Amino acid sequence: MSHKENLTAYVSSFIEQLYQSGVKRAVISPGSRSTPLAYLLKNHPGIQTHVNVDERSAAFYALGMAKASQEPVAIVCTSGTAAANYYPAVVEARYARVPLIVLTADRPHELRDNGAPQAIDQINLFGKHAKWFYDMPIPESEPDMLLYTGRIAAKAAAKSSAAPKGPVHLNFPFREPLSPDLSFTPDSKPLSSVYLAEKQLSEHQLSDLIQQLHQAEKGLIIAGPSEDQTAADAIIHLAEATGFPVLADPLSGLRSLMEHHPSVIECYDAFLRDNEVKQLLQADLIIRFGGMPVSKALTQYVKGSACSQWLIDEGADWRDPTSSATHYIEMNDQLFAEQLAKADIEKSERSWLNRWISLNEKAAHQIRQYTDRETDEGAAVGTLLRSLPEGAHLLVGNSMPVRDVDTFWIRGMNPFHVWANRGANGIDGVVSTALGIASVKREPVYLLIGDLSMFHDLNGLLVTKQHPSQLQIVVMNNNGGGIFSFLPQASEPEHFETLFGTPPSLDFRHAAALYDMNYERCETKEALQQSLSGDNHSLKLTEVITDREKNTASHRLLWETVAGAVRGE
Amino acid sequence: MSHKENLTAYVSSFIEQLYQSGVKRAVISPGSRSTPLAYLLKNHPGIQTHVNVDERSAAFYALGMAKASQEPVAIVCTSGTAAANYYPAVVEARYARVPLIVLTADRPHELRDNGAPQAIDQINLFGKHAKWFYDMPIPESEPDMLLYTGRIAAKAAAKSSAAPKGPVHLNFPFREPLSPDLSFTPDSKPLSSVYLAEKQLSEHQLSDLIQQLHQAEKGLIIAGPSEDQTAADAIIHLAEATGFPVLADPLSGLRSLMEHHPSVIECYDAFLRDNEVKQLLQADLIIRFGGMPVSKALTQYVKGSACSQWLIDEGADWRDPTSSATHYIEMNDQLFAEQLAKADIEKSERSWLNRWISLNEKAAHQIRQYTDRETDEGAAVGTLLRSLPEGAHLLVGNSMPVRDVDTFWIRGMNPFHVWANRGANGIDGVVSTALGIASVKREPVYLLIGDLSMFHDLNGLLVTKQHPSQLQIVVMNNNGGGIFSFLPQASEPEHFETLFGTPPSLDFRHAAALYDMNYERCETKEALQQSLSGDNHSLKLTEVITDREKNTASHRLLWETVAGAVRGE
């Protein structure tokens, strides 16, 4: 067989099995060494390929696709620093548990570690942040080798999808010439099927937990952020079976369901800031699902609770930054909630739940009034959330946006879905993540983001020139790092503005022009509402001008108002 | 001592010793966890701090500063993906041998590996690409600890500066509260002095090499790219002592000196493409300094030379991608050239050198005429080089710009200095590298870059809002990946434009508006010349519109014309 035939058969066998294993999307960054992968992925009728030039953005774009589709997405780049640019998204995927299959092209062995151009050491490039790394063999087309590369593809897809999901990395050495034969048709027989079985509690473990559950009079469920929000129904069902309130993080998936489920509590961040109120609400059992919630007040409440705390985590990561969990339960959230709810559970006394519901209502009332009355960033976020159509998808940036959504997403709105990059909570790659989600979801997709985070991933927008997007972007432009104003460092007047405020003074109108986006600038809530109610079938940037200092003061006022209202309880 | 006093004394002791060890510049990206480092660096009277929001750009900005100053530069960021964004520049620094001191803030141990927000595993985050990694202890201020942190700072500076230079990474765990005491004055007594001794040939090794040198009748010196261009004088001196021609890569530093040194050959890339000419020029000894040159024709010439080949490399990297070196000499370029030239060397016969000089002159004549006559990218690069003032610094992007500069930088121009990121040859981070160089050099600094590379690091420009720059940027906008048109893949019409051409269709006028840059668009060489002769005391972007297809054809014509002219020899 010729070099070209070897190369084509080898790479095609890999790609065909990747497809058979459920990989339907690939994001390719241009490069020469990666030619065989790029051409044959593009040529595969079942795989949708997107070209994204900046590898950092490309990886986050794929992350968004994988989040939205709950399927592994492949990313392909050439050798050298191109691959290093994937690192931020690989780290996010690792901690957020999102399946990515990283395919990097490399020089063949005779051009490694000897000063060849654009050759870096790509072995274990992402260190412990890749769930699996494998350095592929040189392309050959012996039948055994084709079977083998197929198995590697199947294993890559399975490893990225097994709990906890995450990124895997395969490194491909390619010799020149690099062009494959595009007329080749690979054998499409699937080479292997994969069954990933799930962990279940034993009879004994279950009865042990049920017994403890029945001893609790003031049980509390906390539904933290979860990439896989499919556990939401099961958690609500468990809450209703036990009679426990369930505090629902905006990324738990539960708030989309809260209208019909009074035991879902959403305003805890506002009322748990008050020490008096916290005293009233001491639980005797806490059951935690998902990661640690966004709310710092809730984290402090959890830390201060001396009761039994169950932590359910299939990822074996023991996500317990307060070191307060007393029971670790290593299994899937949904399966745990279902297994428990199926057992014969007695419902606890109603007064405990009622107290939470009543406090929650009071806080919600204050927050609603605040959105009506105020003109700060918080009120703008409240306005945005009220304007979202049913079934909308909203990606929220880290720092302030996710905290504001936590506060201002309360009952009485259309149900919608909220996403964020909460693996490592970075402000990087957020635009690309949103575009990735928008490329998978047909419903309107929205992005709420601060100006620094928007700036950080402006490059992400280039992909929309080749792949038009309907994403609606709302940038809260307070000219700098708004969250820092809430920190003790802000009281240090010297150097604060230089080091933390970092006013970028960006007029996003020019960014909109660079990337052919529709653009609107809003100075009022009414203008924002107007902008959101317009056409949402093309890429649009709505810039909301806000004020950092005013924002800090008005947020503090909100917490005081809520505390005053709930203390009357 | 209070927490704040401990924190302040510990971090101050570290920073003071960093300064005493020669670190005069730090690039800080905003974040909360890194507050102690950021505030105390900013507060140090001897350290210049720059704030750069996007960590990827920040690290390349520091890389440019370190290249231009030949001193280690510190970079500081917060925990999480922020640090992962440093990876591309860390990899480039490792292979280009540039001293960087990476300081990442981290959560303290009790908030690691337990799901705390924005906490990722930062231990050995950059893998083998950091020369040294150390996880710092929790801040304490016992005298022994302060001595210790000072020693770590001194060691970090020394390790980054020892041959081969490169990046080191220290990870700092910080507990809240994070604000240090800015009124604290650290003990400024230097804690340690460092002497880095250099390798020298033994008498025996030297006489062995001299003997071999005298057997050579057709010796050739190749001066490849080197971050530390201080060896240039010594290499030219060696060439003149031996009577050997010296082929000078644009990044060797030798071309700046070629006007007064006829043995410096700069047009080899043009005439070594021809097989007949190559036959005429078979050497019997090749002495290689620095990395592998940019010129592929030269690489192929080296690969095809069966003679003795000496490779001098202090980095022990054996940078010999052609596997053709026969002698490895592990020591500094300059010291080797000096030690050899000091020995009693006989000059070889003049006719060998004359043949090279004569061919070089013929090629140079053709290239000069081409620049006068043509209108493609190459001619534009020739025009740019002719327009540079004496002593100018020019950073060239990878892919086409560095190759065009290799071709079109010929005798008869003002002497200037050329830089590039040739560690891993990435198209990323180039704008920031140029801005970093411009922040150190007082002479006018220029950047020649393609549109994709410019796009990749547009974010790098934000720093100019806080730190005004006089950088003159010339973007060759051929709307895509121009270099790919030279590859065999280009003959595959299907998918080529989508996967390789990747036309971004960017009008850089809008980018200029976003970052308050002066902007000019040029369609002719004359317009480019005009633009370059204008005011060069403020940031300016000159966009040159070129054509990818025309460019490929006209470059091929140039090689043919040169071959025709030199074959007459």
PDB file of C-alpha atoms in Angstrom, chain B residues 70-273:
ATOM      1  CA  GLN B  70      17.458  39.766  28.130  1.00  0.00           C
ATOM      2  CA  GLU B  71      16.265  39.753  31.747  1.00  0.00           C
ATOM      3  CA  PRO B  72      13.705  37.557  33.456  1.00  0.00           C
ATOM      4  CA  VAL B  73      10.192  39.023  33.653  1.00  0.00           C
ATOM      5  CA  ALA B  74       7.574  37.979  36.216  1.00  0.00           C
ATOM      6  CA  ILE B  75       3.948  37.270  35.335  1.00  0.00           C
ATOM      7  CA  VAL B  76       1.198  37.115  37.943  1.00  0.00           C
ATOM      8  CA  CYS B  77      -2.327  35.767  37.739  1.00  0.00           C
ATOM      9  CA  THR B  78      -5.084  34.397  39.886  1.00  0.00           C
ATOM     10  CA  SER B  79      -6.092  30.751  40.305  1.00  0.00           C
ATOM     11  CA  GLY B  80      -7.980  28.607  37.796  1.00  0.00           C
ATOM     12  CA  THR B  81      -8.059  28.759  34.019  1.00  0.00           C
ATOM     13  CA  ALA B  82      -6.326  32.164  34.209  1.00  0.00           C
ATOM     14  CA  ALA B  83      -3.072  30.274  34.720  1.00  0.00           C
ATOM     15  CA  ALA B  84      -3.877  27.785  31.926  1.00  0.00           C
ATOM     16  CA  ASN B  85      -4.043  30.757  29.535  1.00  0.00           C
ATOM     17  CA  TYR B  86      -0.301  31.264  30.122  1.00  0.00           C
ATOM     18  CA  TYR B  87       0.473  27.914  28.514  1.00  0.00           C
ATOM     19  CA  PRO B  88       1.155  28.996  24.884  1.00  0.00           C
ATOM     20  CA  ALA B  89       3.686  31.630  25.965  1.00  0.00           C
ATOM     21  CA  VAL B  90       5.255  29.261  28.499  1.00  0.00           C
ATOM     22  CA  VAL B  91       5.783  26.711  25.728  1.00  0.00           C
ATOM     23  CA  GLU B  92       7.227  29.379  23.426  1.00  0.00           C
ATOM     24  CA  ALA B  93       9.545  30.589  26.207  1.00  0.00           C
ATOM     25  CA  ARG B  94      10.723  27.032  26.816  1.00  0.00           C
ATOM     26  CA  TYR B  95      11.723  26.398  23.190  1.00  0.00           C
ATOM     27  CA  ALA B  96      12.884  29.946  22.382  1.00  0.00           C
ATOM     28  CA  ARG B  97      14.856  29.983  25.670  1.00  0.00           C
ATOM     29  CA  VAL B  98      13.396  33.134  27.151  1.00  0.00           C
ATOM     30  CA  PRO B  99      13.453  33.674  30.937  1.00  0.00           C
ATOM     31  CA  LEU B 100       9.963  33.991  32.450  1.00  0.00           C
ATOM     32  CA  ILE B 101       9.008  33.691  36.105  1.00  0.00           C
ATOM     33  CA  VAL B 102       5.412  32.529  36.330  1.00  0.00           C
ATOM     34  CA  LEU B 103       3.758  33.318  39.670  1.00  0.00           C
ATOM     35  CA  THR B 104       0.299  31.807  40.067  1.00  0.00           C
ATOM     36  CA  ALA B 105      -1.935  32.319  43.067  1.00  0.00           C
ATOM     37  CA  ASP B 106      -3.699  29.263  44.393  1.00  0.00           C
ATOM     38  CA  ARG B 107      -6.138  28.296  47.106  1.00  0.00           C
ATOM     39  CA  PRO B 108      -4.529  27.100  50.337  1.00  0.00           C
ATOM     40  CA  HIS B 109      -4.349  23.346  50.829  1.00  0.00           C
ATOM     41  CA  GLU B 110      -7.635  23.100  52.725  1.00  0.00           C
ATOM     42  CA  LEU B 111      -9.418  24.385  49.589  1.00  0.00           C
ATOM     43  CA  ARG B 112      -7.722  22.087  47.081  1.00  0.00           C
ATOM     44  CA  ASP B 113      -9.099  18.911  45.582  1.00  0.00           C
ATOM     45  CA  ASN B 114     -12.433  19.369  47.323  1.00  0.00           C
ATOM     46  CA  GLY B 115     -14.555  21.248  44.816  1.00  0.00           C
ATOM     47  CA  ALA B 116     -13.833  24.798  45.986  1.00  0.00           C
ATOM     48  CA  PRO B 117     -14.743  27.436  43.402  1.00  0.00           C
ATOM     49  CA  GLN B 118     -12.065  28.501  40.902  1.00  0.00           C
ATOM     50  CA  ALA B 119      -9.688  25.881  42.313  1.00  0.00           C
ATOM     51  CA  ILE B 120      -7.926  23.624  39.841  1.00  0.00           C
ATOM     52  CA  ASP B 121      -4.910  21.387  40.254  1.00  0.00           C
ATOM     53  CA  GLN B 122      -2.053  23.823  39.600  1.00  0.00           C
ATOM     54  CA  ILE B 123       0.745  21.486  40.669  1.00  0.00           C
ATOM     55  CA  ASN B 124       3.028  21.071  37.640  1.00  0.00           C
ATOM     56  CA  LEU B 125       0.425  22.916  35.582  1.00  0.00           C
ATOM     57  CA  PHE B 126       2.844  23.435  32.682  1.00  0.00           C
ATOM     58  CA  GLY B 127       4.302  19.940  32.814  1.00  0.00           C
ATOM     59  CA  LYS B 128       7.703  19.532  31.251  1.00  0.00           C
ATOM     60  CA  HIS B 129       7.525  22.992  29.692  1.00  0.00           C
ATOM     61  CA  ALA B 130       8.451  24.728  32.926  1.00  0.00           C
ATOM     62  CA  LYS B 131      12.138  24.318  33.742  1.00  0.00           C
ATOM     63  CA  TRP B 132      11.257  24.293  37.434  1.00  0.00           C
ATOM     64  CA  PHE B 133       8.042  24.064  39.412  1.00  0.00           C
ATOM     65  CA  TYR B 134       7.663  24.664  43.105  1.00  0.00           C
ATOM     66  CA  ASP B 135       4.550  24.773  45.269  1.00  0.00           C
ATOM     67  CA  MET B 136       5.228  27.495  47.843  1.00  0.00           C
ATOM     68  CA  PRO B 137       4.455  27.082  51.538  1.00  0.00           C
ATOM     69  CA  ILE B 138       1.621  28.919  53.290  1.00  0.00           C
ATOM     70  CA  PRO B 139       2.739  32.465  54.224  1.00  0.00           C
ATOM     71  CA  GLU B 140       4.520  32.688  57.583  1.00  0.00           C
ATOM     72  CA  SER B 141       6.957  35.281  58.819  1.00  0.00           C
ATOM     73  CA  GLU B 142       9.396  33.386  61.011  1.00  0.00           C
ATOM     74  CA  PRO B 143      12.920  34.617  60.150  1.00  0.00           C
ATOM     75  CA  ASP B 144      13.796  31.218  58.716  1.00  0.00           C
ATOM     76  CA  MET B 145      10.789  31.335  56.414  1.00  0.00           C
ATOM     77  CA  LEU B 146      11.660  34.816  55.160  1.00  0.00           C
ATOM     78  CA  LEU B 147      15.213  33.702  54.408  1.00  0.00           C
ATOM     79  CA  TYR B 148      13.785  30.668  52.665  1.00  0.00           C
ATOM     80  CA  THR B 149      11.328  32.552  50.422  1.00  0.00           C
ATOM     81  CA  GLY B 150      14.166  34.907  49.475  1.00  0.00           C
ATOM     82  CA  ARG B 151      16.287  31.933  48.441  1.00  0.00           C
ATOM     83  CA  ILE B 152      13.398  30.586  46.356  1.00  0.00           C
ATOM     84  CA  ALA B 153      13.115  33.935  44.558  1.00  0.00           C
ATOM     85  CA  ALA B 154      16.847  34.018  43.865  1.00  0.00           C
ATOM     86  CA  LYS B 155      16.749  30.423  42.659  1.00  0.00           C
ATOM     87  CA  ALA B 156      13.784  31.156  40.364  1.00  0.00           C
ATOM     88  CA  ALA B 157      15.634  34.059  38.747  1.00  0.00           C
ATOM     89  CA  ALA B 158      18.826  32.003  38.405  1.00  0.00           C
ATOM     90  CA  LYS B 159      17.092  28.936  37.005  1.00  0.00           C
ATOM     91  CA  SER B 160      15.211  31.003  34.426  1.00  0.00           C
ATOM     92  CA  SER B 161      18.490  32.648  33.363  1.00  0.00           C
ATOM     93  CA  ALA B 162      20.757  29.594  33.335  1.00  0.00           C
ATOM     94  CA  ALA B 163      21.426  28.015  29.945  1.00  0.00           C
ATOM     95  CA  PRO B 164      19.161  27.158  28.285  1.00  0.00           C
ATOM     96  CA  LYS B 165      17.046  30.041  29.598  1.00  0.00           C
ATOM     97  CA  GLY B 166      13.362  29.399  30.039  1.00  0.00           C
ATOM     98  CA  PRO B 167      10.217  29.611  32.154  1.00  0.00           C
ATOM     99  CA  VAL B 168       9.953  28.628  35.818  1.00  0.00           C
ATOM    100  CA  HIS B 169       6.697  28.353  37.754  1.00  0.00           C
ATOM    101  CA  LEU B 170       5.986  29.060  41.415  1.00  0.00           C
ATOM    102  CA  ASN B 171       2.522  28.436  42.843  1.00  0.00           C
ATOM    103  CA  PHE B 172       1.451  30.480  45.906  1.00  0.00           C
ATOM    104  CA  PRO B 173      -1.279  29.324  48.285  1.00  0.00           C
ATOM    105  CA  PHE B 174      -2.972  32.343  49.880  1.00  0.00           C
ATOM    106  CA  ARG B 175      -5.608  32.401  52.620  1.00  0.00           C
ATOM    107  CA  GLU B 176      -8.140  35.216  52.958  1.00  0.00           C
ATOM    108  CA  PRO B 177      -8.061  38.092  53.763  1.00  0.00           C
ATOM    109  CA  LEU B 178      -5.746  38.866  50.894  1.00  0.00           C
ATOM    110  CA  SER B 179      -4.784  42.529  51.305  1.00  0.00           C
ATOM    111  CA  PRO B 180      -1.184  43.099  52.402  1.00  0.00           C
ATOM    112  CA  ASP B 181       0.097  46.074  54.376  1.00  0.00           C
ATOM    113  CA  LEU B 182       1.389  48.585  51.843  1.00  0.00           C
ATOM    114  CA  SER B 183       3.223  50.635  54.447  1.00  0.00           C
ATOM    115  CA  PHE B 184       5.578  47.762  55.270  1.00  0.00           C
ATOM    116  CA  THR B 185       9.231  48.217  54.279  1.00  0.00           C
ATOM    117  CA  PRO B 186      11.057  44.951  53.701  1.00  0.00           C
ATOM    118  CA  ASP B 187      14.692  44.376  54.529  1.00  0.00           C
ATOM    119  CA  SER B 188      16.434  45.262  51.266  1.00  0.00           C
ATOM    120  CA  LYS B 189      19.689  43.478  52.043  1.00  0.00           C
ATOM    121  CA  PRO B 190      20.304  41.079  49.137  1.00  0.00           C
ATOM    122  CA  LEU B 191      20.084  37.564  50.435  1.00  0.00           C
ATOM    123  CA  SER B 192      22.238  35.794  47.887  1.00  0.00           C
ATOM    124  CA  SER B 193      24.431  36.382  44.858  1.00  0.00           C
ATOM    125  CA  VAL B 194      24.577  34.016  41.943  1.00  0.00           C
ATOM    126  CA  TYR B 195      27.482  33.176  39.637  1.00  0.00           C
ATOM    127  CA  LEU B 196      26.543  31.068  36.633  1.00  0.00           C
ATOM    128  CA  ALA B 197      29.809  29.685  35.299  1.00  0.00           C
ATOM    129  CA  GLU B 198      30.167  28.734  31.629  1.00  0.00           C
ATOM    130  CA  LYS B 199      31.365  25.601  29.859  1.00  0.00           C
ATOM    131  CA  GLN B 200      34.723  25.762  28.001  1.00  0.00           C
ATOM    132  CA  LEU B 201      36.442  23.322  25.647  1.00  0.00           C
ATOM    133  CA  SER B 202      39.394  21.495  27.162  1.00  0.00           C
ATOM    134  CA  GLU B 203      42.828  21.879  25.525  1.00  0.00           C
ATOM    135  CA  HIS B 204      42.448  18.415  24.119  1.00  0.00           C
ATOM    136  CA  GLN B 205      38.958  18.989  22.689  1.00  0.00           C
ATOM    137  CA  LEU B 206      40.073  22.290  21.146  1.00  0.00           C
ATOM    138  CA  SER B 207      43.157  20.862  19.417  1.00  0.00           C
ATOM    139  CA  ASP B 208      41.070  17.980  18.122  1.00  0.00           C
ATOM    140  CA  LEU B 209      38.602  20.396  16.531  1.00  0.00           C
ATOM    141  CA  ILE B 210      41.309  22.677  15.138  1.00  0.00           C
ATOM    142  CA  GLN B 211      42.939  19.707  13.474  1.00  0.00           C
ATOM    143  CA  GLN B 212      39.659  18.803  11.780  1.00  0.00           C
ATOM    144  CA  LEU B 213      39.152  22.435  10.814  1.00  0.00           C
ATOM    145  CA  HIS B 214      42.472  22.502   9.015  1.00  0.00           C
ATOM    146  CA  GLN B 215      41.537  19.461   6.964  1.00  0.00           C
ATOM    147  CA  ALA B 216      38.506  21.297   5.583  1.00  0.00           C
ATOM    148  CA  GLU B 217      38.876  23.066   2.267  1.00  0.00           C
ATOM    149  CA  LYS B 218      35.262  23.993   1.845  1.00  0.00           C
ATOM    150  CA  GLY B 219      34.065  24.914   5.288  1.00  0.00           C
ATOM    151  CA  LEU B 220      30.719  26.588   5.878  1.00  0.00           C
ATOM    152  CA  ILE B 221      29.279  28.284   8.936  1.00  0.00           C
ATOM    153  CA  ILE B 222      25.534  28.418   9.476  1.00  0.00           C
ATOM    154  CA  ALA B 223      24.258  30.978  11.964  1.00  0.00           C
ATOM    155  CA  GLY B 224      20.719  29.944  12.867  1.00  0.00           C
ATOM    156  CA  PRO B 225      18.130  31.798  14.927  1.00  0.00           C
ATOM    157  CA  SER B 226      19.226  32.719  18.414  1.00  0.00           C
ATOM    158  CA  GLU B 227      17.372  34.559  21.140  1.00  0.00           C
ATOM    159  CA  ASP B 228      20.656  35.974  22.370  1.00  0.00           C
ATOM    160  CA  GLN B 229      22.088  37.601  19.251  1.00  0.00           C
ATOM    161  CA  THR B 230      25.237  38.675  21.106  1.00  0.00           C
ATOM    162  CA  ALA B 231      27.170  35.837  19.485  1.00  0.00           C
ATOM    163  CA  ALA B 232      26.924  37.549  16.068  1.00  0.00           C
ATOM    164  CA  ASP B 233      30.248  39.412  16.286  1.00  0.00           C
ATOM    165  CA  ALA B 234      32.137  36.348  17.455  1.00  0.00           C
ATOM    166  CA  ILE B 235      30.658  34.189  14.675  1.00  0.00           C
ATOM    167  CA  ILE B 236      31.603  36.739  11.994  1.00  0.00           C
ATOM    168  CA  HIS B 237      35.081  36.936  13.491  1.00  0.00           C
ATOM    169  CA  LEU B 238      35.379  33.148  13.269  1.00  0.00           C
ATOM    170  CA  ALA B 239      34.196  33.227   9.646  1.00  0.00           C
ATOM    171  CA  GLU B 240      36.807  35.791   8.764  1.00  0.00           C
ATOM    172  CA  ALA B 241      39.551  33.899  10.584  1.00  0.00           C
ATOM    173  CA  THR B 242      38.726  30.661   8.773  1.00  0.00           C
ATOM    174  CA  GLY B 243      37.820  32.185   5.425  1.00  0.00           C
ATOM    175  CA  PHE B 244      34.496  30.315   5.470  1.00  0.00           C
ATOM    176  CA  PRO B 245      31.258  31.861   4.236  1.00  0.00           C
ATOM    177  CA  VAL B 246      28.605  32.248   6.918  1.00  0.00           C
ATOM    178  CA  LEU B 247      24.944  31.755   6.018  1.00  0.00           C
ATOM    179  CA  ALA B 248      23.029  34.149   8.238  1.00  0.00           C
ATOM    180  CA  ASP B 249      19.465  33.418   9.288  1.00  0.00           C
ATOM    181  CA  PRO B 250      17.422  36.617   9.720  1.00  0.00           C
ATOM    182  CA  LEU B 251      17.218  35.827  13.453  1.00  0.00           C
ATOM    183  CA  SER B 252      20.933  35.209  13.945  1.00  0.00           C
ATOM    184  CA  GLY B 253      21.808  38.871  14.428  1.00  0.00           C
ATOM    185  CA  LEU B 254      24.431  38.634  11.643  1.00  0.00           C
ATOM    186  CA  ARG B 255      22.456  40.339   8.909  1.00  0.00           C
ATOM    187  CA  SER B 256      22.454  43.611  10.853  1.00  0.00           C
ATOM    188  CA  LEU B 257      26.238  43.527  10.384  1.00  0.00           C
ATOM    189  CA  MET B 258      26.450  42.300   6.777  1.00  0.00           C
ATOM    190  CA  GLU B 259      27.231  45.654   5.115  1.00  0.00           C
ATOM    191  CA  HIS B 260      30.804  45.521   6.412  1.00  0.00           C
ATOM    192  CA  HIS B 261      31.318  41.783   6.204  1.00  0.00           C
ATOM    193  CA  PRO B 262      31.310  40.245   2.688  1.00  0.00           C
ATOM    194  CA  SER B 263      31.509  36.690   4.038  1.00  0.00           C
ATOM    195  CA  VAL B 264      27.981  37.030   5.442  1.00  0.00           C
ATOM    196  CA  ILE B 265      25.675  35.345   2.906  1.00  0.00           C
ATOM    197  CA  GLU B 266      21.962  36.273   3.077  1.00  0.00           C
ATOM    198  CA  CYS B 267      20.375  35.054  -0.206  1.00  0.00           C
ATOM    199  CA  TYR B 268      21.029  31.308   0.202  1.00  0.00           C
ATOM    200  CA  ASP B 269      17.309  30.524   0.501  1.00  0.00           C
ATOM    201  CA  ALA B 270      16.841  31.785  -3.059  1.00  0.00           C
ATOM    202  CA  PHE B 271      19.773  30.026  -4.741  1.00  0.00           C
ATOM    203  CA  LEU B 272      19.935  26.784  -2.726  1.00  0.00           C
ATOM    204  CA  ARG B 273      16.529  25.832  -4.144  1.00  0.00           C
TER     205      ARG B 273
END
